XYZ file of C-alpha atoms in Angstrom:
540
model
C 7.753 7.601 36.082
C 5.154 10.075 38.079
C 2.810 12.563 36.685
C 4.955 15.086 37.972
C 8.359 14.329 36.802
C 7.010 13.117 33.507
C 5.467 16.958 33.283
C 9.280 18.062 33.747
C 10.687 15.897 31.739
C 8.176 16.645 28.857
C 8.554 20.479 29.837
C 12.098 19.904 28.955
C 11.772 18.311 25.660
C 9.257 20.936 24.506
C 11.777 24.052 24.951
C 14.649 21.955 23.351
C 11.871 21.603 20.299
C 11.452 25.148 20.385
C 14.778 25.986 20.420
C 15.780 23.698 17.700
C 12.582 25.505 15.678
C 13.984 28.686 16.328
C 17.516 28.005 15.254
C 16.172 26.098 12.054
C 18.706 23.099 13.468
C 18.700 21.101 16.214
C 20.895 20.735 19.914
C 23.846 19.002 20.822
C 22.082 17.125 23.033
C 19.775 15.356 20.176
C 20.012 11.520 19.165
C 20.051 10.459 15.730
C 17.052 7.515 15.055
C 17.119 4.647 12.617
C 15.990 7.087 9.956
C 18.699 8.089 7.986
C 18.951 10.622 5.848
C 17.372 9.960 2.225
C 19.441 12.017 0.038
C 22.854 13.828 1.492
C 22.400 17.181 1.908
C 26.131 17.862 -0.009
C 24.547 16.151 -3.112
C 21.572 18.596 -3.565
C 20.412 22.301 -4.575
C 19.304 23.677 -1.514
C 17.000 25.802 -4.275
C 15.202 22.807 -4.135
C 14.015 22.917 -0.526
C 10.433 22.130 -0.202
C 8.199 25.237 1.059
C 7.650 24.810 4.814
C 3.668 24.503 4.676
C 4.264 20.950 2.785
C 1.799 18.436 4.281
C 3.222 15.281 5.385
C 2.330 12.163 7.765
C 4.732 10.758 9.892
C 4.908 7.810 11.883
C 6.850 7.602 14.866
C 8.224 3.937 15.731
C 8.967 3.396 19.602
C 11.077 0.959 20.997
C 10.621 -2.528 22.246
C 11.348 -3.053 26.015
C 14.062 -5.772 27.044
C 15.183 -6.680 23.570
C 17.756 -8.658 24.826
C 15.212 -10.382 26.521
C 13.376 -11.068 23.028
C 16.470 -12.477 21.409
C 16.789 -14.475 23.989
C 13.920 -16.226 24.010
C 13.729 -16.638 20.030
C 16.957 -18.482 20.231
C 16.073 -20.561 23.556
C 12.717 -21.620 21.477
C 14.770 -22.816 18.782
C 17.380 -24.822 20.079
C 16.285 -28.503 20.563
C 18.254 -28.864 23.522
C 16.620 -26.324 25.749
C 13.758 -26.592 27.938
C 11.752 -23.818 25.921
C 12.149 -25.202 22.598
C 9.159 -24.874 20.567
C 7.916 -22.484 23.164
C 5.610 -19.624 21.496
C 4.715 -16.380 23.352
C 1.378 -15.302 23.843
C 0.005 -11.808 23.377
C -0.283 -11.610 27.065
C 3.148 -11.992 27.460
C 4.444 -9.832 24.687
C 2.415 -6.509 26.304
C 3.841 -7.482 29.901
C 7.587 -7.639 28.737
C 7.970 -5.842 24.766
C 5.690 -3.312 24.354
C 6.535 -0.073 24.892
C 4.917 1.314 27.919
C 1.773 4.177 28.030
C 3.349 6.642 29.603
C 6.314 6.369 27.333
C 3.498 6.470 24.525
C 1.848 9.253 25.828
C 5.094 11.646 25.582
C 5.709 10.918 21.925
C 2.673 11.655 21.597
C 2.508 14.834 23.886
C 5.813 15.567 21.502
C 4.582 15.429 18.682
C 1.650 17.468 19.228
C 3.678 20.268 20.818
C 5.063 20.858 17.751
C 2.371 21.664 15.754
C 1.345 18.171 14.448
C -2.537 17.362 14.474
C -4.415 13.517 14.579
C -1.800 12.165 16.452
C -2.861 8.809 17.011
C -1.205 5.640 19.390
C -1.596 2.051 17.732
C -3.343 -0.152 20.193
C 0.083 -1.917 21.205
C 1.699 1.162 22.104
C 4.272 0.753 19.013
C 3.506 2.963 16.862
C 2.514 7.097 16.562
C 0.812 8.594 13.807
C 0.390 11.899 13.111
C -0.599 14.896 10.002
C 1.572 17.870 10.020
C 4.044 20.113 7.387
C 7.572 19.835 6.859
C 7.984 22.673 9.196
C 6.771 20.784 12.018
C 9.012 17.600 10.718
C 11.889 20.075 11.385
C 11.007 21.112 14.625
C 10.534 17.833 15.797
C 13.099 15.344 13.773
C 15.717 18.861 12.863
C 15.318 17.504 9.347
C 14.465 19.608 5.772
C 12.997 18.582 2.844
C 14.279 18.317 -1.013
C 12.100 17.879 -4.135
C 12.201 14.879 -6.045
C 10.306 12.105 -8.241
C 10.035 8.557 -7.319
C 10.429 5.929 -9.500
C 7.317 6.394 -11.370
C 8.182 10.264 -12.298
C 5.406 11.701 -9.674
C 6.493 14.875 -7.619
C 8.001 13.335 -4.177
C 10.171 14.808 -1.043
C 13.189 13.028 0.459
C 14.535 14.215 3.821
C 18.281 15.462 3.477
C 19.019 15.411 7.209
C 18.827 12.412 9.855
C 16.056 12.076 11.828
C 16.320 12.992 15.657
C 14.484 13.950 18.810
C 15.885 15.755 21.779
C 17.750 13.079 24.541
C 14.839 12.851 26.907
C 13.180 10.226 24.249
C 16.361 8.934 22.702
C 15.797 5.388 24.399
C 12.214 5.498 23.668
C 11.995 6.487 19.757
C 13.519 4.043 16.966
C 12.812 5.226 13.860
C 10.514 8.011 12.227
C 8.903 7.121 8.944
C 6.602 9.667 6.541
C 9.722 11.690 5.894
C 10.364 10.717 1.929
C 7.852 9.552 -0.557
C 11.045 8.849 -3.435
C 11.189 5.172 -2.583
C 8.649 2.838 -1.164
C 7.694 -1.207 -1.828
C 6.007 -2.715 -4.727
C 4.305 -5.456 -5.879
C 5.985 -8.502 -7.451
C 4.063 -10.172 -9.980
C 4.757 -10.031 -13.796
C 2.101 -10.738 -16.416
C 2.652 -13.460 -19.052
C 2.523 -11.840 -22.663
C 0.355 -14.170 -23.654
C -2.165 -16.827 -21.536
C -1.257 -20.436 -21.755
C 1.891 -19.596 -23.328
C 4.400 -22.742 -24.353
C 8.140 -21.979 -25.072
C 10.460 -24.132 -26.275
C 14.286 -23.675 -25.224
C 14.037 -20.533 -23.497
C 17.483 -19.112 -22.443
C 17.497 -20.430 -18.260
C 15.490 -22.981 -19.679
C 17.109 -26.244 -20.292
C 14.746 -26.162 -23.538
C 12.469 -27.453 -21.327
C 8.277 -26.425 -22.186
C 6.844 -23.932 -20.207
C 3.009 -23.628 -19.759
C 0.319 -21.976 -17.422
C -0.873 -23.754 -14.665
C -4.369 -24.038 -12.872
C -3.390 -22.731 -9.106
C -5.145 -26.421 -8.356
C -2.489 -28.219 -10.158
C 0.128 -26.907 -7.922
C -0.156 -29.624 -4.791
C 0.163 -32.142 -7.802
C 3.084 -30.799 -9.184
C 4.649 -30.214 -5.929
C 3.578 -33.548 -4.693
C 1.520 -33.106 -1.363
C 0.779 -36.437 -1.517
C -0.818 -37.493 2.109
C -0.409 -34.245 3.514
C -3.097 -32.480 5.187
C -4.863 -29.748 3.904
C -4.217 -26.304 5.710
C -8.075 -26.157 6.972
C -7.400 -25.242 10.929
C -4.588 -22.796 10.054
C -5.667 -19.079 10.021
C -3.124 -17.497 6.822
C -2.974 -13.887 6.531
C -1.786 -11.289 3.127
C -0.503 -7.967 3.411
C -2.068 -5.728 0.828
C -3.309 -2.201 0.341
C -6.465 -0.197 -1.055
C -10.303 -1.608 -1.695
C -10.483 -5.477 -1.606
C -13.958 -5.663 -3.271
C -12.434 -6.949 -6.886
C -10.287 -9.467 -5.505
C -13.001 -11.023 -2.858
C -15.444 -11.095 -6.113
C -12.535 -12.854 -8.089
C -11.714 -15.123 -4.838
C -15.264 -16.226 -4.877
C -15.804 -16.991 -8.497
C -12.349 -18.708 -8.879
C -13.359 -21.237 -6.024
C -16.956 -21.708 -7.618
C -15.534 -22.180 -11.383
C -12.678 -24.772 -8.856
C -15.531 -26.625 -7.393
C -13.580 -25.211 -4.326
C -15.602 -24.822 -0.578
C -16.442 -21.270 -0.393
C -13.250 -19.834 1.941
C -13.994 -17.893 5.081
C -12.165 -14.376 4.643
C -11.933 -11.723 6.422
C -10.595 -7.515 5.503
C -8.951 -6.030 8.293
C -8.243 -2.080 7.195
C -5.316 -0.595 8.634
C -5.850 2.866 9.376
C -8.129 4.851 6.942
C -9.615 2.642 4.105
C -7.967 2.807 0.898
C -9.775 2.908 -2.512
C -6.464 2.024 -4.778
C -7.545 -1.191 -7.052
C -4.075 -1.396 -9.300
C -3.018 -4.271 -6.920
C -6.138 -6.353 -7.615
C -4.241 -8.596 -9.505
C -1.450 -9.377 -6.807
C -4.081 -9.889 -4.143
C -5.907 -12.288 -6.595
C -2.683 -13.980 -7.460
C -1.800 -14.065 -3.402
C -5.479 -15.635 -2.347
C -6.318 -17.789 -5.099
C -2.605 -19.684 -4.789
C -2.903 -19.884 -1.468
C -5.955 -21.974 -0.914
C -5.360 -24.008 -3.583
C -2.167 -25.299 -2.620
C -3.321 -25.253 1.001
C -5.977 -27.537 0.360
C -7.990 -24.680 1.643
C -7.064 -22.416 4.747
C -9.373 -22.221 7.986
C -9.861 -18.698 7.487
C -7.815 -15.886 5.066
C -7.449 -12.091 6.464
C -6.525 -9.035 4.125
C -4.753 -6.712 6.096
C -5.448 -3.836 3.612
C -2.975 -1.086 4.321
C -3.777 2.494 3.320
C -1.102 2.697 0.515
C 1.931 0.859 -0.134
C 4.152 3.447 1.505
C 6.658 2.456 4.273
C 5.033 3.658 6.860
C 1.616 2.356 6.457
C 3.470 -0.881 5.392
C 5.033 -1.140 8.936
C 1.542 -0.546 10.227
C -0.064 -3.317 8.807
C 2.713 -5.492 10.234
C 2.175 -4.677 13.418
C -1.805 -5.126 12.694
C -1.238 -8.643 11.853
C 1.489 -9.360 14.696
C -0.282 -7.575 17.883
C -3.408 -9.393 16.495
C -1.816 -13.170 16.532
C -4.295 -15.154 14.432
C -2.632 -15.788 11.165
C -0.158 -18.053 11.603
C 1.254 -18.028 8.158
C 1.119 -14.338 6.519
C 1.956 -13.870 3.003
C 4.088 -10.760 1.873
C 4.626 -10.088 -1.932
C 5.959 -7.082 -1.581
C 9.488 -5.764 -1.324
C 12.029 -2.645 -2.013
C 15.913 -1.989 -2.272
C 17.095 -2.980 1.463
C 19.274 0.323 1.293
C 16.533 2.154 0.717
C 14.290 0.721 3.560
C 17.243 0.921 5.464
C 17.740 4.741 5.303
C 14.337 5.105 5.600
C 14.274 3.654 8.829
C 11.399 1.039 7.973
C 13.821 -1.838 8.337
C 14.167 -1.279 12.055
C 10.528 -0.369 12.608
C 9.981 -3.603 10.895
C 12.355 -5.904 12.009
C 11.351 -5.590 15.503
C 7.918 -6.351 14.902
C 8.755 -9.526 12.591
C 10.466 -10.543 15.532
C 7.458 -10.334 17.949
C 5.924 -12.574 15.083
C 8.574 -14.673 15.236
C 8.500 -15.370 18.792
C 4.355 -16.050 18.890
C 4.917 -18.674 16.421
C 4.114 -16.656 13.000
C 6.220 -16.831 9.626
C 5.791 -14.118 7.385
C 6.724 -15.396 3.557
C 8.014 -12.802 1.789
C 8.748 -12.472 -1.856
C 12.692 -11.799 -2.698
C 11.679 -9.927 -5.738
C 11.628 -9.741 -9.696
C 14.876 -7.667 -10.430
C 17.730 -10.451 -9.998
C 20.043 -10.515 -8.076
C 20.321 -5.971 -7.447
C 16.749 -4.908 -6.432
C 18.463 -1.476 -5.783
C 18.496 -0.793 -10.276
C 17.006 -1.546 -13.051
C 20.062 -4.004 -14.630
C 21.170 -6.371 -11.947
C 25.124 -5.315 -11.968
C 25.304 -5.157 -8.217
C 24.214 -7.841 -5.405
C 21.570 -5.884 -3.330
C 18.058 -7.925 -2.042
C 15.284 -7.015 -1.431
C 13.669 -5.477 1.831
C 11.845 -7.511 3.822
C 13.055 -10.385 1.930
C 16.342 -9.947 3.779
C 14.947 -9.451 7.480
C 16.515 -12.192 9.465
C 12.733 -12.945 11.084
C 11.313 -14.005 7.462
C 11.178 -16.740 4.923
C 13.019 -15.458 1.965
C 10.819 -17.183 -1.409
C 12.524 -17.177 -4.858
C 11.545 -17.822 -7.911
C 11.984 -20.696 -10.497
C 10.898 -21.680 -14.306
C 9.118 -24.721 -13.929
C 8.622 -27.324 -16.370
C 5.677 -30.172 -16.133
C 4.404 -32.916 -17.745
C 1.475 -35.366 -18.087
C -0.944 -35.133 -15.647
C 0.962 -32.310 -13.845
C 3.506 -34.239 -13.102
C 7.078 -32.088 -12.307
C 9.485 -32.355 -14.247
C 12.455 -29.736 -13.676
C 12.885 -26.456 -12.360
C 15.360 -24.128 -13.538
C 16.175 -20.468 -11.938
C 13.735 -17.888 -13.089
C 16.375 -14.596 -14.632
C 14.522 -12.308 -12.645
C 14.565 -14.103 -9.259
C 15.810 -12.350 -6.679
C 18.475 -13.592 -3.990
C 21.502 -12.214 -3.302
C 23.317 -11.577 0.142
C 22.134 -8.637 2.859
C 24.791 -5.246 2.555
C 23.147 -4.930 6.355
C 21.037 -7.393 7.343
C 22.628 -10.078 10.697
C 22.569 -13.652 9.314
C 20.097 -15.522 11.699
C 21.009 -18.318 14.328
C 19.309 -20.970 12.139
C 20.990 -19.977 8.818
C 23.824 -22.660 8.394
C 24.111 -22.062 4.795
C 26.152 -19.385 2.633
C 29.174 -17.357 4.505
C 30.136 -14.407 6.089
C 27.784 -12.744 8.701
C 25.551 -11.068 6.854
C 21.694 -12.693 5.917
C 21.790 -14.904 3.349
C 19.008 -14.587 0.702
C 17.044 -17.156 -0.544
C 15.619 -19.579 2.082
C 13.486 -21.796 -0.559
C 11.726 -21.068 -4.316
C 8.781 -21.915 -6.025
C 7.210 -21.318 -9.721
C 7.404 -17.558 -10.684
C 8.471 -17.602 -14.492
C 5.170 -15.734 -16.043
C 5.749 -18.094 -18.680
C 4.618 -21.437 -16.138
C 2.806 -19.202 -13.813
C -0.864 -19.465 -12.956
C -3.946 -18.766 -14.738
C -6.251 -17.041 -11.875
C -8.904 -14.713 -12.247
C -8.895 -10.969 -12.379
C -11.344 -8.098 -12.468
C -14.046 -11.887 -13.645
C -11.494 -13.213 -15.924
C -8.475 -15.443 -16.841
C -5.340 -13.927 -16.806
C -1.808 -15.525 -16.188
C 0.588 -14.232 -13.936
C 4.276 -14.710 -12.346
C 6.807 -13.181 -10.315
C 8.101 -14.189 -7.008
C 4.525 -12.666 -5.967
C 3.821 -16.694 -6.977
C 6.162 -18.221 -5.222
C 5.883 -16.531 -1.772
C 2.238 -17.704 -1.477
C 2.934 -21.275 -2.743
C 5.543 -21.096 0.214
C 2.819 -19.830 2.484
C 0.094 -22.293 1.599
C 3.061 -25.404 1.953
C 4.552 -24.334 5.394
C 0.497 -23.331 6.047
C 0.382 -27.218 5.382
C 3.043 -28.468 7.687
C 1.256 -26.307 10.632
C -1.647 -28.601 9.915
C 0.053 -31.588 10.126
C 2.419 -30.331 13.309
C 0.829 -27.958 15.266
C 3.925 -26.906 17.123
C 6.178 -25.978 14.885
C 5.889 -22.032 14.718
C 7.977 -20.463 12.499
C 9.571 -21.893 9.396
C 13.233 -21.203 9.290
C 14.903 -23.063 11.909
C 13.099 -26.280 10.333
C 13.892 -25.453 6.968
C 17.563 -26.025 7.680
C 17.083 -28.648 9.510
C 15.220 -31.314 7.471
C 17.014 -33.172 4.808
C 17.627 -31.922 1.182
C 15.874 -34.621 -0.270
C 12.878 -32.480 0.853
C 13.395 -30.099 -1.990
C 14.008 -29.955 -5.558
C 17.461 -28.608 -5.738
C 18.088 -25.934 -8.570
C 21.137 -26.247 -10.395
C 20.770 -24.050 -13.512
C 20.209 -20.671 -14.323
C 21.613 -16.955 -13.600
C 19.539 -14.305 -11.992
C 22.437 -11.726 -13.080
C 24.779 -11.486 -10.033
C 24.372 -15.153 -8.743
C 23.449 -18.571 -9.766
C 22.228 -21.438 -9.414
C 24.160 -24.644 -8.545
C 24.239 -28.050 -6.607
C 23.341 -27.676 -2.801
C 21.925 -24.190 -1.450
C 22.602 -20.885 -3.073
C 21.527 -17.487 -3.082
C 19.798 -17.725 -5.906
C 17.175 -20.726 -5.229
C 17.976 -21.298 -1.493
C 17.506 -25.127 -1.137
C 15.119 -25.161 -4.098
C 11.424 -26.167 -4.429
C 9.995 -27.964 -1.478
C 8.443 -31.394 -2.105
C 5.450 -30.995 0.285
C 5.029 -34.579 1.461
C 8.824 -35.027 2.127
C 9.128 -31.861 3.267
C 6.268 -33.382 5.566
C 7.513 -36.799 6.741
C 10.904 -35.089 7.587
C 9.719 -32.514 10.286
């Protein structure tokens, strides 16, 4: 487009934005985004509108160019029988044929800052736009109001009652807006045992089997890496938020107690530092399980987002995916796929999993500690977890496992609160030839995440023993971390996954994780079970 008939263009969105301000609704003309409205604005006291000066971020998602194009390509790369199979793209290629371009940048940007929103700020791959303003800008811009409410934790919080849109002009440029409710956002996914080294003897889900702690270094044992090379050329990356000080300290001293090689690491902050510390225990749980079952990774990056909130979520995504140089990234995080789904974060995220998906990256993701209905507290529905149910991710749940001398495995059994269950939304991927319907089928795989046979790491300088399917998604990580070593070509995980034999895995036949359950062959609940690394090995 010109200077000069961008100008007009722009010209013309700004008096549609004034209009729509003026009118306290928005034109005819408007398109509705991917954001959805959080709360129905029938279902509320409009007493309980939020006062117009309310400060808020938002995040503006654009577009991906030729998304055909993209789909294209991740199915041509993994089909064995075409020429590109195995084929990765390279960043070069991604900003000459995906990202969105500057000068469609430049007028959400322009946008946004017409109406009355300040720091406006364009991610270096052109994907994303930040920027501070009030809820009366919101509704100038996006036509949407503002409710009170609490989020799950009781704290004062503001859902948007209307959907999000933006006048015509940038209807094919603008995918989803996120910043516009604080009532739901991800969470960690690690439970504590109640007591360290704990032993039980017939636990319901059990099989009476014992159930003890486990050194993070006993896990290539138990899971039998046998041969298997150790993950030290692969470059693994964790998604996390707030100060990484603690868990670098705990890293370090857990590798030194280990008589473990010092591991390279590296923080990458997304966006403004954080100084939140309540997930030091998840990011010790995530490093120290990953390079001991790797065998030790060539170098480990924190991509520390601001908060846990969608929005700087999605921007630590894109962080590690526009910077291509973890291969393997490690996600223990998750929330109710409805709500990520409403919020518009599943198809800000989605499209940049898939960018990861076609350089070669697999994002492990945690399918969370709340059975089989992440969306409530009591598991009486079948909802997953978000972005355990993204169709460009390896969904990890969670088992109880049992060991014996000399860490030697024994059985695994389905953890209760492992999560897995099919996607309400979610397309089932190309490579997914297990489970029905059309929808995406969660799990993929499992690994240990019973806080009762989970590992004893280090936190805040000492032991502690934790579970969750914050576990088993880095166990996954530091296996398929593993196999990259070993075959350098492979890319990303699912397609192979499906493909190799089951005697690769430890199939899970027991247990109930409320809504579905475990039995012989793949199921929602365990996916094709626990991988056994060296078969998994000698079969891809």
């Amino acid at each position: 487009m010109k200077k000069t008939s961008l100008c007009l263009a722009m010209g013309a969105i700004w008096a549609l934005a004034s209009t729509a301000a003026a009118a306290a609704g928005v034109d005819s003309t408007w398109k509705t985004t991917a954001t959805r409205a959080h709360v129905p604005a029938a279902s509320v006291n409009m007493s309980n509108l939020v006062a117009s000066s309310m400060p808020l971020h938002v995040q503006v998602t654009l577009k991906i160019r030729n998304k055909g194009a993209l789909d294209d390509f991740i199915a041509a790369a993994h089909n064995p029988a075409s020429p590109l199979f195995r084929a990765k793209l390279q960043s070069s290629d991604v900003a000459a044929h995906f990202l969105p371009s500057q000068a469609q940048a430049q007028a959400v940007a322009d946008y946004l800052s017409h109406a009355g929103f300040s720091h406006v700020s364009v991610s270096a791959n052109r994907l994303l736009v930040s920027a501070d303003g009030t809820a009366s800008n919101a509704r100038a811009a996006f036509g949407t109001r503002f409710v009170k409410g609490t989020d799950e934790h009781g704290r004062a919080a503001y859902a948007n009652i209307d959907d999000a849109k933006v006048p015509a002009s940038l209807a094919d440029v603008v995918l989803s807006v996120s910043g516009l409710q604080t009532v739901t956002h991800p969470h960690t996914m690690l439970a504590r045992a109640s007591t360290q080294g704990r032993v039980e003897k017939g636990r319901p889900g059990g099989g009476g089997a014992t159930l003890v702690g486990h050194n993070p270094t006993a896990f290539p044992t138990i899971y039998n890496v046998g041969g298997t090379p150790a993950a030290s050329t692969i470059t693994v990356g964790i998604i996390s938020d707030g100060d990484m000080t603690q868990p670098l300290k705990d890293l370090n001293q857990f590798t030194s107690t280990n008589g473990l090689p010092a591991v390279n690491t590296q923080v990458v902050t997304v966006s403004t530092p954080g100084t939140d510390t309540s997930g030091t225990a998840e990011w010790d749980l995530d490093s120290q399980d990953i390079v001991a079952m790797s065998g030790g990774v060539g170098k480990l990056i924190f991509y520390a987002a601001n908060s846990l909130s969608n929005s700087d979520l999605t921007a630590a995504f894109n962080k590690a995916v526009s910077d291509n140089q973890a291969q393997v990234v490690n996600v223990s995080l998750g929330e109710c796929e409805t709500s990520a789904y409403q919020d518009g974060s599943m198809a800000a995220d989605d499209q940049i999993l898939a960018l990861g998906v076609a350089q070669g990256q697999t994002f492990s993701i945690s399918t969370g500690d709340s059975g089989s209905n992440e969306c409530t507290k009591k598991p009486t529905g079948t909802t997953p977890s978000y972005p355990a149910s993204s169709p460009y991710v390896i969904a990890v749940s969670g088992t109880s496992l049992s060991t014996g001398a000399s860490n030697s495995w024994v059985s695994e059994t389905l953890w209760s609160g492992a999560g897995g269950s099919p996607s309400t939304v979610e397309p089932k991927p190309s490579w997914q030839t297990q489970g029905g319907g059309t929808t995406r089928d969660v799990a993929d795989v499992a690994f240990d995440a019973d806080p009762n046979s989970g590992a004893i790491i280090i936190v805040n300088g000492s032991n502690a023993q934790y579970g969750g399917t914050s576990l088993a998604a880095p166990l996954f990580a530091a296996t398929w971390a593993r196999m990259l070593a070993a075959h350098p070509t492979l890319g990303f995980a699912g397609p192979h996954l499906y493909s190799v034999s089951t005697a690769s895995y430890h199939d899970v036949t027991s247990g109930s994780n409320g809504g579905e359950t475990a039995t012989v062959g793949w199921d929602y609940a365990s996916g094709f079970g626990s991988g056994i690394v060296s078969a998994l090995n000698a079969g891809l």
